[in-house]
Amino acid sequence: MTTVRRSVAALAVSAVLGTTVVMAVAPAALAATTPSPSAVLPAGLYGAGDPTYDGVWRQSLALLAQDTAGVQPAAKAVGWLAGQQCENGAFPSYRTDQGAKCDPKLPLDSNATAAAVQALAALGGRDAAVEKAVRWLKSTQNADGGWGYNPGGASDANSTSIVIGALAAAGEKPAEAISDDGKSPYDALLTFAKPCGGKDGGAFVFQPKQPGIVADSTAAAVVAAHGQGLVVKAGPKDAMDAEDADCATAKTIEGAAHNGAAYLATALKKTGHLMTAPMPGAEDPAAKPDPGNTADAVVALSAQGMGEQAEKPLKWLESNSAAWAKESGPAAYAQLILAAHAAGADPRDFGGDDLVAKLNATGPEPASTSAGQEKKSESESDSSSDKWWYLGAFFAASAGVGFLFSGRRKSRS
């Protein structure tokens, strides 16, 4: 889920700290990095890969997927995530010393913060942390109503979408999050929607001036248009012919979401899967089937109420995602679990694989694997905590740090 995220997060960190990152390395290589033999990963963290650029992200997805599957995560796993929060409410991609205050130079991350909000809100007992993070997200909203990857960066479809999901998860009304210029997040999302006709008609671009590859940003925006986040409930049936996914002129976010879903349905119709786009410097530039973005498309189609169109890609994932998930780690297993949940499939029998068991095995042993676990109270949770990238280009924003990531996808974690 976060191959590209790692790469662009690395660029963001390098911009803030004034260091140099050599980007001739393929993102897959970045995703596959593992800590040195002497490095010791936190006991509560999921995955064995280097968490520098995706620690909070993959932890949040893992916890959300477990909760969705009726698994009560280990207290130390939840505590580790909560402990990543800085004093101002934001989350970085990862910080090593949770006992110290956040370094003022530490890049803060709207996407990591929004994902953490969704995980902590779902698990319960962390209201103060959630509220603090939401305040920070609102304080970093751009004038156009959207968000960039880092504060001050130009708005992009992916960052805006995941913040919408965080606001909704925290009990806020995203449409009422109004910028100083009177713009809502949905006003920003509409600026990323392409008109019908021509290449990628109906899709959502990453940014108007950085269109890049659109499948990832389209899936994110379709979900956000329905006021949902990483965990999606299937919507009512879309009023479109399953065999004829047409794009129609749209002036509202609802119409744009329909068009975005129609774009995804058309892209998936022939093969049942989406394709990767080569990253700059990749050793193998050939496009390949992309399980991560295909899973995101299943989630988006389900949110749009296009369950029939989601069936073929879901079946493709059941037959073709096992090796990818094993290689990529907890974020990938979580992504598949969330796709299965959205489409009404069984994540414990996903093409013969028990995705939940495999996700659980990448981190600390869960407190319980039974559904219907009651959430801890905030005081109980706080007490226990005291103890214990599919886009085909890297994007430079016009303001602040300015490095933005394409999507939240596919990592070696």
Coordinates of N, CA and C in Angstrom, one line a residue, residues 204-299:
F204 N -10.2 11.2 -11.3 CA -9.7 12.2 -10.4 C -8.2 12.2 -10.6
V205 N -7.6 13.4 -10.8 CA -6.1 13.4 -10.9 C -5.5 13.7 -9.5
F206 N -4.2 13.4 -9.4 CA -3.6 13.7 -8.1 C -3.6 15.2 -7.8
Q207 N -3.2 16.0 -8.7 CA -3.3 17.4 -8.7 C -3.6 18.0 -10.1
P208 N -4.2 19.1 -10.2 CA -4.5 19.6 -11.6 C -3.3 19.8 -12.4
K209 N -2.2 20.2 -11.8 CA -1.0 20.5 -12.6 C 0.0 19.3 -12.6
Q210 N -0.4 18.2 -11.8 CA 0.4 17.0 -11.8 C -0.5 15.8 -11.9
P211 N -1.1 15.6 -13.1 CA -2.1 14.6 -13.3 C -1.6 13.2 -13.0
G212 N -0.4 12.8 -13.4 CA 0.2 11.5 -13.1 C -0.7 10.4 -13.5
I213 N -0.6 9.3 -12.7 CA -1.5 8.2 -12.8 C -2.7 8.3 -12.0
V214 N -3.9 8.0 -12.5 CA -5.1 8.5 -11.9 C -5.9 7.4 -11.1
A215 N -5.6 6.1 -11.2 CA -6.4 5.1 -10.6 C -6.4 5.2 -9.1
D216 N -5.2 5.5 -8.5 CA -5.1 5.6 -7.1 C -5.9 6.8 -6.5
S217 N -5.7 8.0 -7.1 CA -6.4 9.2 -6.7 C -7.9 9.1 -6.9
T218 N -8.3 8.4 -8.0 CA -9.7 8.2 -8.3 C -10.4 7.4 -7.2
A219 N -9.8 6.3 -6.9 CA -10.3 5.4 -5.9 C -10.5 6.1 -4.5
A220 N -9.4 6.9 -4.2 CA -9.5 7.6 -2.9 C -10.6 8.6 -2.9
A221 N -10.7 9.4 -4.0 CA -11.7 10.4 -4.1 C -13.1 9.9 -4.1
V222 N -13.4 8.8 -4.8 CA -14.7 8.2 -4.8 C -15.2 7.8 -3.4
V223 N -14.3 7.2 -2.6 CA -14.6 6.9 -1.3 C -14.9 8.1 -0.4
A224 N -14.0 9.1 -0.5 CA -14.2 10.3 0.2 C -15.5 11.1 -0.1
A225 N -15.9 11.0 -1.4 CA -17.1 11.7 -1.8 C -18.3 11.1 -1.1
H226 N -18.2 9.9 -0.6 CA -19.3 9.3 0.2 C -19.1 9.5 1.7
G227 N -18.1 10.4 2.1 CA -17.9 10.6 3.5 C -17.4 9.4 4.2
Q228 N -16.6 8.6 3.5 CA -16.1 7.4 4.2 C -14.5 7.4 4.1
G229 N -13.9 6.5 4.9 CA -12.5 6.5 5.0 C -11.9 5.1 4.6
L230 N -11.0 4.7 5.3 CA -10.3 3.4 5.0 C -11.2 2.2 5.2
V231 N -12.1 2.3 6.1 CA -13.1 1.2 6.3 C -14.4 1.6 5.6
V232 N -14.9 0.9 4.7 CA -16.0 1.3 3.9 C -17.2 0.3 4.0
K233 N -18.4 0.9 4.1 CA -19.6 0.1 4.0 C -20.1 0.3 2.6
A234 N -20.6 -0.8 2.0 CA -21.1 -0.7 0.6 C -22.3 0.2 0.6
G235 N -22.3 1.0 -0.5 CA -23.4 2.0 -0.6 C -24.6 1.4 -1.4
P236 N -25.7 2.1 -1.4 CA -26.9 1.6 -2.2 C -26.5 1.5 -3.6
K237 N -27.2 0.7 -4.3 CA -26.9 0.4 -5.7 C -26.9 1.6 -6.6
D238 N -25.8 1.8 -7.3 CA -25.7 2.9 -8.2 C -26.6 2.8 -9.4
A239 N -27.2 3.9 -9.8 CA -28.2 3.8 -10.9 C -27.5 3.8 -12.2
M240 N -26.7 2.8 -12.5 CA -26.0 2.7 -13.8 C -26.0 1.3 -14.3
D241 N -26.0 1.1 -15.6 CA -26.0 -0.3 -16.1 C -24.7 -0.9 -15.9
A242 N -24.6 -2.1 -15.3 CA -23.4 -2.8 -15.0 C -22.5 -3.0 -16.2
E243 N -23.2 -3.1 -17.4 CA -22.5 -3.3 -18.6 C -22.1 -2.0 -19.4
D244 N -22.5 -0.9 -18.8 CA -22.3 0.3 -19.6 C -21.9 1.5 -18.6
A245 N -20.7 1.5 -18.2 CA -20.2 2.5 -17.2 C -20.0 3.9 -17.9
D246 N -21.0 4.7 -18.0 CA -20.9 6.0 -18.7 C -20.5 7.1 -17.8
C247 N -19.8 8.1 -18.4 CA -19.4 9.3 -17.7 C -20.4 10.4 -18.2
A248 N -20.9 11.2 -17.2 CA -21.8 12.2 -17.5 C -21.4 13.5 -16.9
T249 N -21.7 14.6 -17.5 CA -21.2 15.9 -17.0 C -21.7 16.1 -15.6
A250 N -20.8 16.5 -14.7 CA -21.0 16.5 -13.3 C -20.6 17.9 -12.7
K251 N -21.4 18.5 -11.9 CA -21.1 19.7 -11.2 C -21.1 19.5 -9.7
T252 N -21.5 18.4 -9.2 CA -21.5 18.1 -7.8 C -20.5 17.0 -7.5
I253 N -20.2 16.8 -6.2 CA -19.3 15.8 -5.8 C -19.9 14.4 -6.0
E254 N -21.2 14.3 -5.9 CA -21.9 13.0 -6.1 C -21.8 12.6 -7.6
G255 N -22.0 13.5 -8.5 CA -21.8 13.2 -9.9 C -20.4 12.9 -10.3
A256 N -19.4 13.6 -9.7 CA -18.0 13.3 -9.9 C -17.6 12.0 -9.4
A257 N -18.2 11.6 -8.2 CA -17.9 10.2 -7.7 C -18.4 9.2 -8.6
H258 N -19.6 9.4 -9.2 CA -20.2 8.4 -10.1 C -19.2 8.3 -11.3
N259 N -18.8 9.4 -11.8 CA -17.9 9.4 -13.0 C -16.6 8.7 -12.7
G260 N -16.0 8.9 -11.5 CA -14.8 8.3 -11.0 C -15.0 6.8 -10.9
A261 N -16.1 6.4 -10.4 CA -16.3 4.9 -10.3 C -16.5 4.3 -11.6
A262 N -17.2 5.1 -12.5 CA -17.4 4.6 -13.9 C -16.0 4.4 -14.6
Y263 N -15.1 5.3 -14.4 CA -13.7 5.2 -14.9 C -13.1 3.9 -14.4
L264 N -13.2 3.7 -13.1 CA -12.5 2.5 -12.6 C -13.2 1.2 -13.1
A265 N -14.5 1.2 -13.2 CA -15.2 0.0 -13.7 C -14.8 -0.3 -15.2
T266 N -14.6 0.8 -16.0 CA -14.2 0.6 -17.3 C -12.8 0.0 -17.4
A267 N -11.9 0.6 -16.5 CA -10.5 0.1 -16.5 C -10.4 -1.3 -16.1
L268 N -11.3 -1.8 -15.3 CA -11.2 -3.1 -14.7 C -12.0 -4.2 -15.6
K269 N -12.8 -3.7 -16.5 CA -13.8 -4.6 -17.1 C -13.1 -5.7 -17.9
K270 N -12.0 -5.4 -18.6 CA -11.4 -6.4 -19.5 C -10.7 -7.5 -18.7
T271 N -9.8 -7.1 -17.8 CA -8.9 -8.0 -17.1 C -9.2 -8.3 -15.7
G272 N -9.9 -7.4 -15.1 CA -10.2 -7.5 -13.6 C -9.2 -7.0 -12.8
H273 N -8.1 -6.3 -13.3 CA -7.1 -5.7 -12.5 C -6.6 -4.5 -13.1
L274 N -6.0 -3.6 -12.3 CA -5.3 -2.4 -12.8 C -3.8 -2.7 -13.0
M275 N -3.1 -1.8 -13.7 CA -1.7 -2.0 -14.0 C -0.9 -1.0 -13.2
T276 N 0.3 -1.3 -12.9 CA 1.2 -0.3 -12.3 C 1.7 0.6 -13.4
A277 N 2.3 1.7 -13.0 CA 3.0 2.5 -13.9 C 4.5 2.6 -13.4
P278 N 5.5 2.5 -14.3 CA 6.9 2.5 -13.9 C 7.2 3.8 -13.2
M279 N 8.0 3.7 -12.1 CA 8.5 4.9 -11.4 C 9.8 5.3 -12.0
P280 N 10.2 6.6 -11.9 CA 11.4 7.1 -12.4 C 12.6 6.3 -11.9
G281 N 13.5 5.8 -12.7 CA 14.7 5.1 -12.2 C 14.4 3.6 -12.0
A282 N 13.2 3.2 -12.2 CA 13.0 1.7 -12.0 C 13.8 0.9 -13.0
E283 N 14.3 -0.2 -12.4 CA 15.1 -1.1 -13.3 C 14.2 -1.8 -14.3
D284 N 13.0 -2.1 -14.0 CA 12.1 -2.8 -14.9 C 10.9 -1.8 -15.2
P285 N 11.0 -1.1 -16.3 CA 9.9 -0.1 -16.6 C 8.6 -0.7 -17.0
A286 N 8.5 -2.0 -17.2 CA 7.3 -2.6 -17.7 C 6.1 -2.5 -16.7
A287 N 5.0 -2.2 -17.2 CA 3.8 -2.2 -16.4 C 3.4 -3.6 -16.0
K288 N 2.9 -3.8 -14.8 CA 2.6 -5.1 -14.2 C 1.2 -5.0 -13.5
P289 N 0.5 -6.1 -13.4 CA -0.7 -6.1 -12.6 C -0.5 -5.6 -11.2
D290 N -1.4 -4.8 -10.7 CA -1.2 -4.0 -9.5 C -2.3 -4.4 -8.5
P291 N -2.0 -5.4 -7.6 CA -3.0 -5.8 -6.6 C -3.4 -4.7 -5.6
G292 N -2.5 -3.8 -5.3 CA -2.9 -2.7 -4.3 C -3.9 -1.8 -4.9
N293 N -3.7 -1.2 -6.0 CA -4.7 -0.3 -6.6 C -5.9 -1.1 -7.0
T294 N -5.8 -2.3 -7.4 CA -7.0 -3.1 -7.7 C -7.9 -3.3 -6.4
A295 N -7.2 -3.5 -5.3 CA -8.0 -3.6 -4.0 C -8.6 -2.3 -3.7
D296 N -7.9 -1.2 -3.9 CA -8.5 0.1 -3.7 C -9.7 0.4 -4.6
A297 N -9.6 -0.1 -5.8 CA -10.8 0.0 -6.7 C -12.0 -0.8 -6.3
V298 N -11.7 -1.9 -5.7 CA -12.8 -2.7 -5.1 C -13.5 -2.0 -4.0
V299 N -12.8 -1.3 -3.2 CA -13.3 -0.5 -2.1 C -14.1 0.6 -2.6

